[in-house]
Structure formats: structure tokens, C-alpha cells
Tab-separated table of C-alpha atoms in Angstrom:
chain	number	residue	atom	x	y	z
A	1	MET	CA	110.114	97.762	94.605
A	2	HIS	CA	111.779	97.466	97.923
A	3	GLU	CA	114.183	94.661	96.942
A	4	LEU	CA	117.374	96.823	97.114
A	5	SER	CA	116.748	97.671	100.653
A	6	ILE	CA	115.994	94.073	101.506
A	7	VAL	CA	119.223	93.001	99.966
A	8	ALA	CA	121.148	95.815	101.537
A	9	SER	CA	119.931	94.381	104.905
A	10	VAL	CA	121.091	91.002	103.833
A	11	VAL	CA	124.452	92.318	103.174
A	12	ASP	CA	124.719	93.912	106.474
A	13	SER	CA	123.613	91.082	108.555
A	14	VAL	CA	125.890	88.632	106.729
A	15	THR	CA	128.894	91.199	106.919
A	16	GLU	CA	128.228	91.283	110.654
A	17	SER	CA	128.201	87.497	111.038
A	18	LEU	CA	131.616	87.312	109.015
A	19	ALA	CA	133.371	89.128	111.782
A	20	ALA	CA	133.606	85.877	113.469
A	21	TYR	CA	135.355	84.268	110.420
A	22	PRO	CA	138.264	86.448	109.313
A	23	GLY	CA	139.652	85.849	106.180
A	24	ALA	CA	136.792	83.593	105.006
A	25	ARG	CA	135.433	83.942	101.474
A	26	VAL	CA	131.757	83.779	101.148
A	27	LYS	CA	130.610	81.290	98.411
A	28	GLU	CA	126.822	81.170	98.950
A	29	VAL	CA	124.299	83.050	100.843
A	30	ARG	CA	121.001	81.110	101.171
A	31	LEU	CA	117.505	82.668	101.810
A	32	ARG	CA	114.131	81.334	102.473
A	33	VAL	CA	111.458	83.507	101.125
A	34	GLY	CA	107.772	82.760	101.447
A	35	VAL	CA	105.419	83.535	98.546
A	36	LEU	CA	103.653	86.076	100.614
A	37	ALA	CA	106.689	87.961	101.560
A	38	SER	CA	105.914	90.572	98.655
A	39	VAL	CA	109.281	90.278	97.016
A	40	ILE	CA	110.406	89.236	93.488
A	41	GLU	CA	112.983	86.725	92.979
A	42	ASP	CA	114.393	88.099	90.005
A	43	SER	CA	114.646	91.627	91.550
A	44	LEU	CA	116.464	90.207	94.581
A	45	HIS	CA	119.094	88.414	92.230
A	46	PHE	CA	119.552	91.790	90.273
A	47	CYS	CA	119.932	93.791	93.369
A	48	TYR	CA	122.309	91.434	94.908
A	49	GLY	CA	124.604	91.637	92.176
A	50	ILE	CA	124.909	95.411	92.725
A	51	ALA	CA	124.730	95.386	96.523
A	52	ILE	CA	127.687	93.045	97.115
A	53	GLU	CA	130.128	95.075	95.173
A	54	GLY	CA	133.117	96.136	97.259
A	55	THR	CA	131.881	94.027	100.335
A	56	ARG	CA	132.990	90.903	101.738
A	57	LEU	CA	130.216	89.190	99.858
A	58	GLU	CA	131.521	89.921	96.577
A	59	GLY	CA	131.737	86.924	94.193
A	60	SER	CA	129.199	85.134	96.227
A	61	LYS	CA	126.035	83.470	94.853
A	62	LEU	CA	122.527	84.071	96.230
A	63	VAL	CA	120.301	80.986	96.618
A	64	ILE	CA	116.551	81.623	96.955
A	65	GLN	CA	114.488	78.834	98.517
A	66	ILE	CA	110.666	79.858	97.679
A	67	LEU	CA	108.217	78.503	100.258
A	68	PRO	CA	104.562	77.920	99.564
A	69	VAL	CA	101.940	78.874	101.896
A	70	ILE	CA	101.028	76.288	104.453
A	71	ALA	CA	98.015	76.651	106.369
A	72	ARG	CA	96.082	74.799	109.370
A	73	CYS	CA	92.911	73.433	108.306
A	74	ASP	CA	90.803	72.963	111.448
A	75	HIS	CA	88.236	70.986	109.631
A	76	CYS	CA	90.775	68.324	108.276
A	77	ASN	CA	92.925	68.784	111.434
A	78	ALA	CA	96.077	69.092	109.282
A	79	ASP	CA	98.576	71.512	107.729
A	80	VAL	CA	97.860	71.848	104.222
A	81	GLU	CA	99.880	73.352	101.253
A	82	LEU	CA	97.940	76.026	99.177
A	83	ALA	CA	98.440	75.597	95.378
A	84	GLY	CA	98.561	79.506	94.827
A	85	LEU	CA	97.483	82.735	96.278
A	86	GLN	CA	94.197	83.082	94.609
A	87	SER	CA	92.173	81.159	97.211
A	88	PHE	CA	92.841	80.578	100.926
A	89	ARG	CA	90.866	77.447	101.282
A	90	CYS	CA	92.010	73.839	102.096
A	91	PRO	CA	92.736	72.021	98.941
A	92	ARG	CA	91.181	68.835	100.413
A	93	CYS	CA	87.824	70.129	101.830
A	94	GLY	CA	87.386	73.697	100.430
A	95	GLU	CA	87.015	75.198	103.871
A	96	PRO	CA	88.518	78.750	104.355
A	97	VAL	CA	91.908	78.659	106.335
A	98	ASN	CA	92.904	81.651	108.429
A	99	ASP	CA	95.924	80.322	110.417
A	100	LEU	CA	98.990	80.411	108.178
A	101	ARG	CA	102.017	78.183	109.250
A	102	GLN	CA	104.358	79.251	106.506
A	103	GLY	CA	104.415	81.661	103.625
A	104	ARG	CA	105.396	85.026	105.037
A	105	GLU	CA	109.073	84.154	105.593
A	106	LEU	CA	112.008	86.585	104.779
A	107	ASP	CA	114.956	85.030	106.298
A	108	ILE	CA	118.537	84.445	105.880
A	109	ASP	CA	118.851	80.687	106.187
A	110	SER	CA	122.632	79.960	106.131
A	111	ILE	CA	125.783	80.989	104.315
A	112	GLU	CA	128.594	78.892	102.858
A	113	ILE	CA	132.056	80.113	103.416
A	114	GLU	CA	135.477	78.892	102.390
A	115	ASP	CA	138.050	79.287	105.232
A	116	ALA	CA	141.291	81.155	104.256
A	117	GLU	CA	144.088	78.977	103.302
A	118	GLU	CA	146.348	78.371	106.193
A	119	THR	CA	149.704	80.258	106.010
A	120	VAL	CA	152.388	78.040	104.881
A	121	THR	CA	155.802	78.987	106.097
A	122	PRO	CA	158.366	77.998	103.617
B	1	MET	CA	140.853	74.904	102.106
B	2	THR	CA	137.602	73.958	104.109
B	3	THR	CA	134.138	75.061	102.999
B	4	ARG	CA	131.448	75.169	105.620
B	5	ILE	CA	127.891	76.164	106.113
B	6	VAL	CA	127.192	78.775	108.802
B	7	GLU	CA	123.464	78.693	110.075
B	8	LEU	CA	122.246	82.154	110.537
B	9	ARG	CA	118.558	81.687	110.556
B	10	GLN	CA	117.474	85.217	111.083
B	11	GLY	CA	114.795	87.556	109.670
B	12	ILE	CA	116.016	89.944	106.934
B	13	LEU	CA	113.913	92.584	108.456
B	14	LYS	CA	114.888	91.683	111.984
B	15	LYS	CA	115.727	95.287	112.935
B	16	ASN	CA	112.292	96.475	111.652
B	17	ASP	CA	110.501	93.584	113.361
B	18	GLU	CA	112.323	94.409	116.730
B	19	LEU	CA	111.440	97.938	116.680
B	20	ALA	CA	107.978	97.128	115.795
B	21	ARG	CA	107.499	94.758	118.681
B	22	GLY	CA	108.931	97.655	120.950
B	23	LEU	CA	106.416	99.958	119.656
B	24	ARG	CA	103.367	97.548	119.945
B	25	ALA	CA	104.399	96.997	123.517
B	26	GLN	CA	104.539	100.662	124.245
B	27	PHE	CA	101.271	101.322	122.455
B	28	GLN	CA	99.696	98.607	124.393
B	29	THR	CA	100.974	100.036	127.940
B	30	ALA	CA	99.619	103.314	126.883
B	31	GLY	CA	96.363	102.059	126.039
B	32	VAL	CA	96.274	103.566	122.489
B	33	LEU	CA	94.636	101.560	119.571
B	34	VAL	CA	97.030	101.791	116.589
B	35	LEU	CA	95.761	101.241	112.961
B	36	ASN	CA	97.904	101.063	109.903
B	37	LEU	CA	95.997	102.103	106.779
B	38	VAL	CA	97.176	100.591	103.489
B	39	SER	CA	95.936	101.009	99.895
B	40	SER	CA	96.830	102.096	96.335
B	41	PRO	CA	97.273	105.644	95.543
B	42	GLY	CA	93.822	107.177	95.008
B	43	THR	CA	91.693	104.909	97.194
B	44	GLY	CA	90.657	107.781	99.379
B	45	LYS	CA	92.745	106.900	102.461
B	46	THR	CA	93.276	110.531	103.488
B	47	ALA	CA	89.357	111.493	102.958
B	48	PHE	CA	88.341	108.362	104.917
B	49	LEU	CA	90.860	109.252	107.769
B	50	GLU	CA	89.758	112.920	107.701
B	51	ARG	CA	85.929	111.703	108.273
B	52	THR	CA	87.124	109.128	110.882
B	53	LEU	CA	89.266	111.709	112.950
B	54	ARG	CA	86.319	114.236	112.659
B	55	ASP	CA	83.854	111.793	113.756
B	56	LEU	CA	85.921	110.384	116.602
B	57	ARG	CA	86.665	113.833	117.978
B	58	THR	CA	83.115	114.615	117.770
B	59	GLY	CA	82.424	111.738	120.018
B	60	GLY	CA	85.083	112.756	122.555
B	61	ALA	CA	87.784	110.596	121.573
B	62	ARG	CA	91.483	111.766	121.662
B	63	VAL	CA	92.985	110.938	118.319
B	64	ALA	CA	96.173	111.642	116.336
B	65	ALA	CA	97.710	110.552	112.979
B	66	LEU	CA	100.871	109.914	111.174
B	67	VAL	CA	100.776	110.297	107.281
B	68	GLY	CA	103.220	108.820	104.987
B	69	ASP	CA	104.065	110.107	101.522
B	70	LEU	CA	107.194	110.312	99.381
B	71	GLU	CA	106.792	114.222	99.295
B	72	THR	CA	104.595	116.990	100.389
B	73	ASP	CA	102.844	117.720	103.657
B	74	ASN	CA	99.405	118.133	101.955
B	75	ASP	CA	97.904	115.287	103.496
B	76	ALA	CA	99.243	116.290	107.037
B	77	ARG	CA	97.510	119.708	106.355
B	78	ARG	CA	94.236	118.377	105.148
B	79	LEU	CA	94.288	115.885	108.234
B	80	ALA	CA	95.024	118.700	110.778
B	81	ALA	CA	92.032	120.677	109.854
B	82	SER	CA	90.051	117.968	111.860
B	83	GLY	CA	91.754	119.388	114.863
B	84	ALA	CA	93.634	116.380	115.692
B	85	PRO	CA	97.637	116.364	116.112
B	86	VAL	CA	99.027	114.981	112.786
B	87	ARG	CA	102.471	114.568	111.616
B	88	GLN	CA	103.846	114.081	108.040
B	89	ILE	CA	106.258	111.376	107.454
B	90	ASN	CA	108.149	112.129	103.968
B	91	THR	CA	109.912	108.849	102.874
B	92	HIS	CA	111.725	110.654	99.697
B	93	GLY	CA	111.451	108.030	97.473
B	94	ILE	CA	110.859	104.966	99.797
B	95	CYS	CA	107.879	103.062	98.830
B	96	HIS	CA	106.486	102.140	102.374
B	97	LEU	CA	106.802	103.107	105.962
B	98	GLU	CA	109.144	101.524	108.523
B	99	ALA	CA	108.984	101.174	112.173
B	100	GLU	CA	111.939	103.483	112.543
B	101	MET	CA	110.009	106.282	110.753
B	102	VAL	CA	107.059	105.892	113.037
B	103	THR	CA	109.528	105.983	116.186
B	104	LYS	CA	111.002	109.116	114.900
B	105	HIS	CA	107.847	111.038	114.426
B	106	LEU	CA	106.184	109.880	117.744
B	107	ASP	CA	108.871	112.075	119.565
B	108	GLY	CA	107.209	114.307	122.138
B	109	TRP	CA	103.811	112.900	121.871
B	110	LYS	CA	102.400	111.407	125.037
B	111	LEU	CA	100.632	108.092	123.941
B	112	ALA	CA	98.874	107.752	127.142
B	113	ASP	CA	96.890	110.759	126.086
B	114	LEU	CA	95.514	109.182	123.053
B	115	ASP	CA	92.727	106.747	122.507
B	116	TYR	CA	93.588	106.253	118.874
B	117	LEU	CA	96.432	106.617	116.529
B	118	PHE	CA	96.129	106.205	112.865
B	119	ILE	CA	99.097	105.579	110.548
B	120	GLU	CA	98.338	106.343	107.001
B	121	ASN	CA	100.969	104.251	104.792
B	122	VAL	CA	102.345	105.356	101.505
B	123	GLY	CA	100.016	104.576	98.742
B	124	ASN	CA	101.153	101.074	97.589
B	125	LEU	CA	99.612	97.586	97.862
B	126	VAL	CA	103.017	95.684	97.639
B	127	CYS	CA	105.753	96.928	99.856
B	128	PRO	CA	103.857	97.956	103.068
B	129	SER	CA	102.839	94.432	103.731
B	130	SER	CA	106.440	93.489	104.584
B	131	TYR	CA	106.847	96.230	107.273
B	132	ASP	CA	105.261	95.733	110.687
B	133	LEU	CA	104.632	99.184	112.202
B	134	GLY	CA	103.613	97.911	115.661
B	135	GLU	CA	99.993	98.498	114.691
B	136	LYS	CA	97.226	96.396	116.298
B	137	ILE	CA	95.084	96.552	113.400
B	138	ARG	CA	96.216	96.593	109.569
B	139	VAL	CA	93.360	97.865	107.412
B	140	ALA	CA	93.433	97.405	103.636
B	141	LEU	CA	91.315	99.914	101.712
B	142	LEU	CA	89.817	99.380	98.421
B	143	SER	CA	87.544	101.955	96.438
B	144	VAL	CA	84.619	101.033	94.145
B	145	THR	CA	86.463	102.742	91.132
B	146	GLU	CA	89.506	100.299	91.370
B	147	GLY	CA	87.971	97.056	90.239
B	148	GLU	CA	86.658	94.204	92.145
B	149	ASP	CA	89.582	92.067	91.664
B	150	LYS	CA	92.086	94.023	93.493
B	151	PRO	CA	92.346	91.650	96.444
B	152	LEU	CA	93.159	88.650	93.859
B	153	LYS	CA	95.882	90.839	92.349
B	154	TYR	CA	97.457	91.873	95.574
B	155	PRO	CA	96.860	88.920	97.912
B	156	THR	CA	99.905	89.433	99.943
B	157	LEU	CA	98.565	92.534	101.347
B	158	PHE	CA	95.001	91.709	101.521
B	159	ASN	CA	95.710	88.479	103.367
B	160	SER	CA	97.806	90.357	105.828
B	161	ALA	CA	94.916	92.588	106.707
B	162	ASP	CA	92.827	92.411	109.785
B	163	ALA	CA	89.971	94.676	108.302
B	164	ALA	CA	88.971	95.779	104.953
B	165	VAL	CA	87.363	99.146	104.051
B	166	ILE	CA	85.602	99.679	100.822
B	167	THR	CA	85.424	103.485	100.181
B	168	LYS	CA	83.524	105.895	97.815
B	169	ILE	CA	80.316	103.665	97.874
B	170	ASP	CA	78.375	106.609	96.963
B	171	LEU	CA	79.974	106.202	93.469
B	172	ALA	CA	79.390	102.572	93.474
B	173	GLU	CA	76.166	102.764	90.917
B	174	PRO	CA	77.802	104.879	88.161
B	175	CYS	CA	80.931	102.902	88.490
B	176	GLY	CA	79.054	99.704	87.983
B	177	PHE	CA	80.634	98.264	91.024
B	178	ASP	CA	79.880	94.609	91.509
B	179	ARG	CA	79.442	94.530	95.352
B	180	ASP	CA	78.888	90.582	95.686
B	181	THR	CA	82.123	89.880	93.550
B	182	ALA	CA	84.138	92.432	95.534
B	183	LEU	CA	83.177	90.984	98.917
B	184	GLN	CA	83.619	87.433	97.722
B	185	ASN	CA	87.213	88.230	96.382
B	186	ILE	CA	88.124	89.707	99.560
B	187	ARG	CA	86.927	86.865	101.536
B	188	GLU	CA	88.589	84.489	99.072
B	189	ILE	CA	92.024	85.950	100.088
B	190	ARG	CA	91.317	86.694	103.866
B	191	PRO	CA	88.600	84.521	105.178
B	192	ASN	CA	86.614	85.957	108.221
B	193	ILE	CA	87.973	89.438	107.793
B	194	ARG	CA	85.706	92.313	108.763
B	195	ILE	CA	84.631	94.452	105.772
B	196	PHE	CA	83.193	97.925	106.064
B	197	GLU	CA	81.542	99.693	103.190
B	198	THR	CA	81.937	103.373	103.585
B	199	SER	CA	81.678	106.989	101.922
B	200	ALA	CA	83.705	109.641	103.571
B	201	LYS	CA	81.396	111.988	101.578
B	202	THR	CA	77.946	111.012	102.733
B	203	GLY	CA	79.145	109.329	106.010
B	204	ALA	CA	77.567	105.959	104.893
B	205	GLY	CA	78.986	102.987	107.097
B	206	MET	CA	80.863	105.332	109.197
B	207	GLU	CA	78.745	104.104	112.418
B	208	ASP	CA	79.751	100.620	111.801
B	209	TRP	CA	83.299	101.465	111.575
B	210	LEU	CA	83.342	103.733	114.532
B	211	ALA	CA	81.607	100.916	116.690
B	212	TYR	CA	84.346	98.542	115.436
B	213	LEU	CA	86.989	101.024	116.654
B	214	SER	CA	85.529	101.457	119.843
B	215	ALA	CA	84.957	97.636	120.379
B	216	GLU	CA	88.545	96.849	119.473
B	217	ARG	CA	89.916	99.632	121.897
B	218	ALA	CA	87.736	98.236	124.815
B	219	VAL	CA	89.113	94.802	124.058
B	220	ARG	CA	92.771	96.185	124.142
B	221	ASN	CA	92.047	97.802	127.457
B	222	ALA	CA	90.119	94.974	129.129
């Protein structure tokens, strides 16, 4: 439900970063989104198309990397990946896991930009 | 023409997170225990909070509340009847509270004069889980009328909670509420969570809840 405001924040942050690259064209914006981040991938894409209109991000592609939950299992003394969100237990030993190491991310990872062509004087 | 990657590596909600961190530090310095109450619409957050505010005040604690809704100040008026200072936050369509709204609505309140501050979030089990409000304790509420599988349906919120409160337990029997399954589902999503079974109407479970609040506050100020 709040994907539009999330995407609007992405557009703002990327626009701010672009100040250092005058004239550059944005090709891709790459996000890292944990499965516990409470956002829907399709909605992000849908909202992105609307939010970039008339900005320096117009024409760019949104790439979303979805991250599974990784939790610390004290019993196995290892970081383990959970298969889904229906059970917060170690897939190896079945013990409950509380200490999450990954899964809540809602980050801008990087952007791919194309620098402006150098002005060639005839 | 050269193409290159620029690493940004920043949180999308960076602004909210920074504000929330600031609030958390402020709350800690003031010695006020802050709780963020989250549930679906209709779970009974306001009734539970009314009872909590009243009982805490009877015990001599200094309490205040912020209450979020899309529109109306009905909840603030209900809660203010407890005698505690209460402010309504109207989000006008936004489905969750953000740290900035909390900051604005605290203006003029002296936090050091408070023991507890409750923030009742907008009724929604999805979006509030992404927004840190600077609270120390996030409370997920679930009523006996909602179905025991709610924690499984909304794992992102329940997994982010520090305590779970089951409300309306006076209605458990007529609703055919399966207590064991509900408790098991909550713990499947959030192992080790503290669970309170309460009724704002009869006062059942309130003693445990108040003891928990008092113990948590003591830890903060130790």
C-alpha cells in the first residue's frame, strides 16, 4: 500500500546522487529488498513507472533483488536461510531462530549510468 | 559513451530511520518507555489503550499517548477521558505513521515528565512494520475474533514485534477461539515473544501486562 511513497524516496535519493554526474543518463536503478520488508515487487515496478516521469530517472529500468531471510541458528552455530515466512525455525535442526541477519533490507544498492557524450567541436 | 555503476548502498527509508534514531535517543535520555501499538482495524487497540492508560494512572504513573488514524479525532477524545495527555495524528490517507509525524506531535510535551508514551498506529498489519518510530517496544495486537492464523498471514509485522497482546479474551468462548493454535502460530513467527491475553472489558490479563511495562521501564532506567 505504501509502495508509491517508497518509490518516491528512491527517486529523491537517486536524483540527489545524480548531482555529481551532470548530463548522465540513468539506465538502471538496483534495489535490494528483503522478503520481510513488507513491499510488493509488482507494485514497486508499477509505481516506479509513474514516479520517474519528468525526472532524471525517466527511461530507466528498476531492477529488484529479493533477499531471503537469513537467521543465526545458535544450535547449529551457523547462518541459515529460511525457506519461507511461515516458520522461523532452523531448516537443519528445527530450533526456533530469533536473530535475523538478513530479510528486512529496503535499500538502494547501485545505479547504472551512461555518461554524456563528450562534446566534439567540428 | 561510457556506462558505469555507481554504488549508493543506502536505506530507502534513510530519512525516517535517522529521525527514529534521534527520537529513540531522546526517549532514552528522558527516561520514558515508548511503545508502538500495531494491529488490524477493529482489534481493539483503542479500548486496550484506554484501559492501560487508566490503570497506569491509577497506579500513579505519568502517561501520554499519540494516536494515528486517517481521519477523525474520535480515538483521541476517547483516550483523553482517561485524564492523560493525548494527541491525534491524522495521516489523511497514509496507511502508517512515520517518525516525522511523531516528532511534530510531540512538540511542547516535556518527555522527562512522562513514564510511558504509547503510540497507537494506524490500523494496518502491513505498512507500519517498515517504519521505525523510535519506540523501544513494538506491540502486535490480535483479537480472538480475527482468526488464529493472522500471525501466519502477516508474518512481517508479527516477526518485528517485541510483545504480542491478544485482546477481547472475554469473547474467546463464543467465538470458538482456539487458544493453543493462536499461541503456537505467534511463536512460530516470533519465537520467544512475550504474549499477553487480555480483556479491556473485564480487566483480565491487565495485571501481567502492567507488570511487564513496569519491569521494562525499570530496565531502561537502570
